[in-house]
Short mmCIF file of C-alpha atoms and ligand atoms in Angstrom, two decimals:
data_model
loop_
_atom_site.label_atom_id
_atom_site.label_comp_id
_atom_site.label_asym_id
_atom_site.label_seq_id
_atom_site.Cartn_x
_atom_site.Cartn_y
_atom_site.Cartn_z
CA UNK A 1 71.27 92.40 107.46
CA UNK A 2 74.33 91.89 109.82
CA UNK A 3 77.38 93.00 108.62
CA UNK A 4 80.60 92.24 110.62
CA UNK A 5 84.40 93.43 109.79
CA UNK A 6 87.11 90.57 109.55
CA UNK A 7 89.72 92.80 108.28
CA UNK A 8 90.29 96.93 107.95
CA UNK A 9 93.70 97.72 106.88
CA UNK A 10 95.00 98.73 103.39
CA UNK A 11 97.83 97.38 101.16
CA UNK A 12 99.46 94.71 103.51
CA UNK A 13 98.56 93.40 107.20
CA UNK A 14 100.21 95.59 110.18
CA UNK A 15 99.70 93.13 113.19
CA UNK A 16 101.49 94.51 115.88
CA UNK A 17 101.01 96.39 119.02
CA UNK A 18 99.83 99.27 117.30
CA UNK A 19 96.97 98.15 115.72
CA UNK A 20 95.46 95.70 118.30
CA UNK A 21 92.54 97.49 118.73
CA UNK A 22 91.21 98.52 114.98
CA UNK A 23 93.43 95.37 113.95
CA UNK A 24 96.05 94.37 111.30
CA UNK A 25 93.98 92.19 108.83
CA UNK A 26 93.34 93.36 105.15
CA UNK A 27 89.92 93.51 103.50
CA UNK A 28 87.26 91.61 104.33
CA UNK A 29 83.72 92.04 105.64
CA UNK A 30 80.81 89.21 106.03
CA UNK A 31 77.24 89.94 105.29
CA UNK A 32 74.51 87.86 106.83
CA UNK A 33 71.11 88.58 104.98
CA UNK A 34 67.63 88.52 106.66
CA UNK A 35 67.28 84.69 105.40
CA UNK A 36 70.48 83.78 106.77
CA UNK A 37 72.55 83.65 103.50
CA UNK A 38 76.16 84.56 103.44
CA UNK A 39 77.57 87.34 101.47
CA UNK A 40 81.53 88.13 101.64
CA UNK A 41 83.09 91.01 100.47
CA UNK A 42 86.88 90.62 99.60
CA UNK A 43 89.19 88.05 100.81
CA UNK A 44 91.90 89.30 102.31
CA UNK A 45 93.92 88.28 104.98
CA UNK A 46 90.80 88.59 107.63
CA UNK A 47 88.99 85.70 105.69
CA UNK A 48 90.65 83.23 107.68
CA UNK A 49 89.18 84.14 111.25
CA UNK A 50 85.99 84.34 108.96
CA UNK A 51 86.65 81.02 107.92
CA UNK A 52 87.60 79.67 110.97
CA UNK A 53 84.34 80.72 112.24
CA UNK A 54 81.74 79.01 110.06
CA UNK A 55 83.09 75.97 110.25
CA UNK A 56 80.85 75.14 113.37
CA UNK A 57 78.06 75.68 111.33
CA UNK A 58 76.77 74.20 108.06
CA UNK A 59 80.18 75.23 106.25
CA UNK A 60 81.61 72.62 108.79
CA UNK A 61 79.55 69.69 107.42
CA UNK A 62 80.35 70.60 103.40
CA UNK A 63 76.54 71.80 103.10
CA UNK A 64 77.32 75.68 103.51
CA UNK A 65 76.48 78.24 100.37
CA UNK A 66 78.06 81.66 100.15
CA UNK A 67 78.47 84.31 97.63
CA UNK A 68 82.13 86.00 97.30
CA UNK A 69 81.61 90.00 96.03
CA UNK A 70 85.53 91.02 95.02
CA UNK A 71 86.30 94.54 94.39
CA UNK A 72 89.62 93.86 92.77
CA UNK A 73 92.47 91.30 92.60
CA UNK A 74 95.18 93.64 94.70
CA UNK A 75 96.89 91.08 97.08
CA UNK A 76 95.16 92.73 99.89
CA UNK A 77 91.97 92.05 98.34
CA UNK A 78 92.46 88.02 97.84
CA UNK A 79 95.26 86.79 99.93
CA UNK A 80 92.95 85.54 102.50
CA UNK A 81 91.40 83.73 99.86
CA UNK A 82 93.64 80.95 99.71
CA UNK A 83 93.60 80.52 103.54
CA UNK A 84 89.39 80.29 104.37
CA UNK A 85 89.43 76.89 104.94
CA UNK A 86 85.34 76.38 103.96
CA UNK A 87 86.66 76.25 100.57
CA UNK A 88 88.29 73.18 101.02
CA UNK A 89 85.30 71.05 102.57
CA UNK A 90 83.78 69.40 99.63
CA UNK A 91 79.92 69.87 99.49
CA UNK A 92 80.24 74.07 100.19
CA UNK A 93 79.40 75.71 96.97
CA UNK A 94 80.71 79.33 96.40
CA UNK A 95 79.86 81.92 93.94
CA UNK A 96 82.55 84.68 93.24
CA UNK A 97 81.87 87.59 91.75
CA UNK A 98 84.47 90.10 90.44
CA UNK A 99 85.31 92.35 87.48
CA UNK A 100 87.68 91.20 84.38
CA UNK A 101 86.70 91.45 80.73
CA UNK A 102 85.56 87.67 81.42
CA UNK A 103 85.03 84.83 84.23
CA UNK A 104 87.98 83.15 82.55
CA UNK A 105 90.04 85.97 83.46
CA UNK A 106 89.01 86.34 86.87
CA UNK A 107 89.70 82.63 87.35
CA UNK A 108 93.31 82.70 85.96
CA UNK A 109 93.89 86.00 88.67
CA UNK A 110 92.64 83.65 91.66
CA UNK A 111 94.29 80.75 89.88
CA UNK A 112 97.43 82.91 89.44
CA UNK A 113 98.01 83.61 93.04
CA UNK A 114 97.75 79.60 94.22
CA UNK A 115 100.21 78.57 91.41
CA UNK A 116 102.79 76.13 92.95
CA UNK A 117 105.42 79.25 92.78
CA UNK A 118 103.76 80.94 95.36
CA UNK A 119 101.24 78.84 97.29
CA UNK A 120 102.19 75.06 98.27
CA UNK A 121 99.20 73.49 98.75
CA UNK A 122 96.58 73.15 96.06
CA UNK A 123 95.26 74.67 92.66
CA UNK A 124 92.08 76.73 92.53
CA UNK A 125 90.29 73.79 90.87
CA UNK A 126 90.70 71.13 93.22
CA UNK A 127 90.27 73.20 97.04
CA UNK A 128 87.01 70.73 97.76
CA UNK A 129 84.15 73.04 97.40
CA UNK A 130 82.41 73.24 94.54
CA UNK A 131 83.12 77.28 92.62
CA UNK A 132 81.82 79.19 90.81
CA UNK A 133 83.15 82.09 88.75
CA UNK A 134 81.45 84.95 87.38
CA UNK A 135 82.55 88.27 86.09
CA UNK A 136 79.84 91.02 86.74
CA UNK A 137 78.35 93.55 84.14
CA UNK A 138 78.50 97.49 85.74
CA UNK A 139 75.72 98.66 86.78
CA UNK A 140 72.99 95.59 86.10
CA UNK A 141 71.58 94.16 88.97
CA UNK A 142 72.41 90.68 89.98
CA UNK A 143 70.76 88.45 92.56
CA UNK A 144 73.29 86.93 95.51
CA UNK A 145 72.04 85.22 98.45
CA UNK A 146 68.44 86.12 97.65
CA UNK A 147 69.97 89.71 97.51
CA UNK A 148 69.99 92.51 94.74
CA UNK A 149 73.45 93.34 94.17
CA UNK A 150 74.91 96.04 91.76
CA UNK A 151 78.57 97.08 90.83
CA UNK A 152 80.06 100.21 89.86
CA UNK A 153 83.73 100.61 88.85
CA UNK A 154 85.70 103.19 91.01
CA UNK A 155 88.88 104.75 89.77
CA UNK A 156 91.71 102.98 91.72
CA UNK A 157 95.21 101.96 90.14
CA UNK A 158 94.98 100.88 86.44
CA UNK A 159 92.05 98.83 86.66
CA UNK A 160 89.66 100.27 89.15
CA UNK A 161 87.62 98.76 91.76
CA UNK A 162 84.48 97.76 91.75
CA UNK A 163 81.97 99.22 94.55
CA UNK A 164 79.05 97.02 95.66
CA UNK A 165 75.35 98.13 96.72
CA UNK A 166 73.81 95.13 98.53
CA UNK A 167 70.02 95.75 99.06
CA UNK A 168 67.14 93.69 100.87
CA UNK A 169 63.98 93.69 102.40
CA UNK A 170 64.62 97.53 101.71
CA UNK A 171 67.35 98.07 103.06
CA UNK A 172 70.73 99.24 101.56
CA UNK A 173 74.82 98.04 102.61
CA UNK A 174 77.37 99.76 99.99
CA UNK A 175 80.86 98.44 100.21
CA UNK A 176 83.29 100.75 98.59
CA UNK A 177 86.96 100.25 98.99
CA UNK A 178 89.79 101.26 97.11
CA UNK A 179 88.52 104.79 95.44
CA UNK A 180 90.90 107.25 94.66
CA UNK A 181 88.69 110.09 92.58
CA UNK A 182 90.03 112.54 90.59
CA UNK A 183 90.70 116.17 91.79
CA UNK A 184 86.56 117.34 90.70
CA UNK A 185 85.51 114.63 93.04
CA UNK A 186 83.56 111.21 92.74
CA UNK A 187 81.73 110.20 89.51
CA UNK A 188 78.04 110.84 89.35
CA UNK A 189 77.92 107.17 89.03
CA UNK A 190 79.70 106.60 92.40
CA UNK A 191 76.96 108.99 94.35
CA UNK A 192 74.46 107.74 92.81
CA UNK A 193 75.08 103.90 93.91
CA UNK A 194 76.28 104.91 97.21
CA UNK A 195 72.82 106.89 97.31
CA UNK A 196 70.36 106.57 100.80
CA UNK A 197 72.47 103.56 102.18
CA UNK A 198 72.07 102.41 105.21
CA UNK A 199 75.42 102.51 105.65
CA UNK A 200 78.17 102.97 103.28
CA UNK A 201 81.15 101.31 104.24
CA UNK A 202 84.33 103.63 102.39
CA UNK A 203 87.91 103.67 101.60
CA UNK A 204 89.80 106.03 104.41
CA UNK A 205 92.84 105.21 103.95
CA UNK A 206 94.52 108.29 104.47
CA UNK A 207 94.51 112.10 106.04
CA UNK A 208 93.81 114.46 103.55
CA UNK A 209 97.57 115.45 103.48
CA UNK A 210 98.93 111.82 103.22
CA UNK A 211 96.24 111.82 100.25
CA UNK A 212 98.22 114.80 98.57
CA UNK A 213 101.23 112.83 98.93
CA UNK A 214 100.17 109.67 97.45
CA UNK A 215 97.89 110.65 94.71
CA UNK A 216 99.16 107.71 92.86
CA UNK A 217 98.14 105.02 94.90
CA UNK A 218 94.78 105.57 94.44
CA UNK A 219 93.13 105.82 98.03
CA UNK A 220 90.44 107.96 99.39
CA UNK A 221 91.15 110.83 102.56
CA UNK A 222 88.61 110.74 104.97
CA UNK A 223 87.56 113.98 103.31
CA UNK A 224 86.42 112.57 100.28
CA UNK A 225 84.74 109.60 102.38
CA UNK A 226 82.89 112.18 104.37
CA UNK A 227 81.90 114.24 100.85
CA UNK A 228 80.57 111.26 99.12
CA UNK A 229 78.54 110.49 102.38
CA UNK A 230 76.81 113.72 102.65
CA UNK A 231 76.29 114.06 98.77
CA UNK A 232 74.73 110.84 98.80
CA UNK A 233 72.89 111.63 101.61
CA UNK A 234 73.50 108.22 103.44
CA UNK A 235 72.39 107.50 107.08
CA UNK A 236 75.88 105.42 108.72
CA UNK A 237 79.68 106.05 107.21
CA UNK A 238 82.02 103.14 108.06
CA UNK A 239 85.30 104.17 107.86
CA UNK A 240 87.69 101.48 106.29
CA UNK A 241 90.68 99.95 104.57
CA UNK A 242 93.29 102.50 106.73
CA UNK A 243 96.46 102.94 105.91
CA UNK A 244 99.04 100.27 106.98
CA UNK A 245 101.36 102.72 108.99
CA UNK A 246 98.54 104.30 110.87
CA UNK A 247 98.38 102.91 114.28
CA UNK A 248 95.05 102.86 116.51
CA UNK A 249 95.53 106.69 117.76
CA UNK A 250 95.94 107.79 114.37
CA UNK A 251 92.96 105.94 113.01
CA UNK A 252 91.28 107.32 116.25
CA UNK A 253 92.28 111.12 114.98
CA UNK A 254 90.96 110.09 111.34
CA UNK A 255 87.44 109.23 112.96
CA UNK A 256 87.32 112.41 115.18
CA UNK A 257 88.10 114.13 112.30
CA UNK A 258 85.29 113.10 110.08
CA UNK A 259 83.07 113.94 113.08
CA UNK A 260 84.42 117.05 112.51
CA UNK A 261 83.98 117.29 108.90
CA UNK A 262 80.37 115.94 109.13
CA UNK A 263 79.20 118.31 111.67
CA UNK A 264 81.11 120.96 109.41
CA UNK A 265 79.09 120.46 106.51
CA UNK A 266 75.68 120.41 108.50
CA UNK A 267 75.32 116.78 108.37
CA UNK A 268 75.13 115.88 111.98
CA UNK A 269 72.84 112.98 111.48
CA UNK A 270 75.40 111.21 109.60
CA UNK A 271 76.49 108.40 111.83
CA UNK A 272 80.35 107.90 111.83
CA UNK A 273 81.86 104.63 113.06
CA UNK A 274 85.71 104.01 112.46
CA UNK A 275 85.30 99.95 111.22
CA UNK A 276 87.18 97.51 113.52
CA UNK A 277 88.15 93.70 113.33
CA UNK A 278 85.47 92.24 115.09
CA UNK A 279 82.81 94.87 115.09
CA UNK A 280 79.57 93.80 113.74
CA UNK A 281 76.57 96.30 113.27
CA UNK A 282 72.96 95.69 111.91
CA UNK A 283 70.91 97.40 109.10
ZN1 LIG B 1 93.18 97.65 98.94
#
């Protein structure tokens, strides 16, 4: 599988010359599988580049298939959503997956956010391609892109996130932004779908001591990214979803210090990369 990062930062984009190098997009990562299917994983503001750069390919020509993996419906989650212009060539067909009690649910969230109050151009229904809602069951494997794909719900905000492990032809991608665990750590549940990736891509927003001063918002510290790594014993830790006010040296000091951390807790074979627009890394 090929993974590559569209977008990294947390809460709201921070373009500027701060963040040139890790980059000022929200959410969003694209997941090419081994038969050349097309996973994405959030929409946020870094699904347009992503957009922009299928259409060359069969997404171009209305004949493209993808499958859409949503953690959540927080804006820096979908806003890209409206803006990833495959959607609008009809002949694409996309599948969206997401939590919500029901797939009607998820579609009035998406819906919500192109109503003509905030969005001027079209409704959900009528972008061109042809989509497909569905919400996902915890913790039963479904099949995406010829993928075997299973969600957990992390604590995050009211409604919690859902965290994604992505497996084929034996190997494992977890995507898990947006956890904020309580103060006795990460549910059971959590280690035990992040367990033996590959590489585990996880919510750092913050320092440990911005952490303690947010508690509310529901982010992880790179602390508790590095503990859920070594508990669940994975093999690559991706740092992601950084703080909006953290500018490239700070997100360099958050990397150095998971090295740290890592090495600390005698897992030096942990591989630590600090996830950057534009970086794309192979399982
Ligand atoms: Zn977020």
């Amino acid at each position: 599988m090929e993974l590559t990062i569209w977008g990294v930062r947390g809460s709201i984009p921070a373009p500027g010359p701060a963040t040139v190098r890790y980059g000022g997009n929200t959410s969003c990562v694209s997941l090419r599988t081994p038969q050349g299917g097309l996973i994405v994983l959030d929409c946020g503001t870094g699904a347009r580049n992503l957009g922009m750069s299928l259409m060359d390919g069969p997404f171009g020509r209305g004949r493209g298939e993808a499958g859409i993996l949503l953690s959540h419906a927080h804006w820096d989650h979908i806003q890209g959503f409206p803006f990833f212009i495959p959607l609008y060539v009809p002949g694409n067909g996309f599948t969206i997956f997401g939590g919500g009690k029901s797939s009607s649910m998820l579609e009035g969230i998406l819906e919500g956010q192109m109503a003509p109050q905030y969005f001027p151009v079209q409704t959900l229904k009528n972008m061109g391609a042809t989509i497909e809602i569905v919400a996902v069951a915890e913790g039963t494997p479904f099949a995406v892109q010829g993928c075997r794909v299973t969600a957990r719900t992390n604590p995050h905000g009211r409604s919690g996130a859902l965290a994604f492990r992505i497996e084929s032809g034996g190997k494992a991608v977890v995507y898990a932004s947006d956890a904020g665990y309580p103060a006795s750590g990460p549910p059971a549940s959590s280690i035990d779908l992040y367990r033996g990736a590959d590489l585990l891509i996880h919510d750092s927003t913050y320092t440990p001591e911005d952490r303690g001063r947010y508690p509310e918002r529901g982010f992880s510290s790179i602390e508790d990214a590095v503990l859920c790594a070594v508990r669940a014993q994975v093999k690559k830790l991706v740092l992601f979803h950084y703080d909006q006010d953290y500018s490239d040296a700070d997100v360099d000091a958050l990397a150095a210090r998971g090295r740290r951390l890592l090495d600390a807790q005698g897992a030096p074979d942990i591989d630590l990369v600090a996830g950057a627009e534009g970086l794309s890394l192979t399982v």
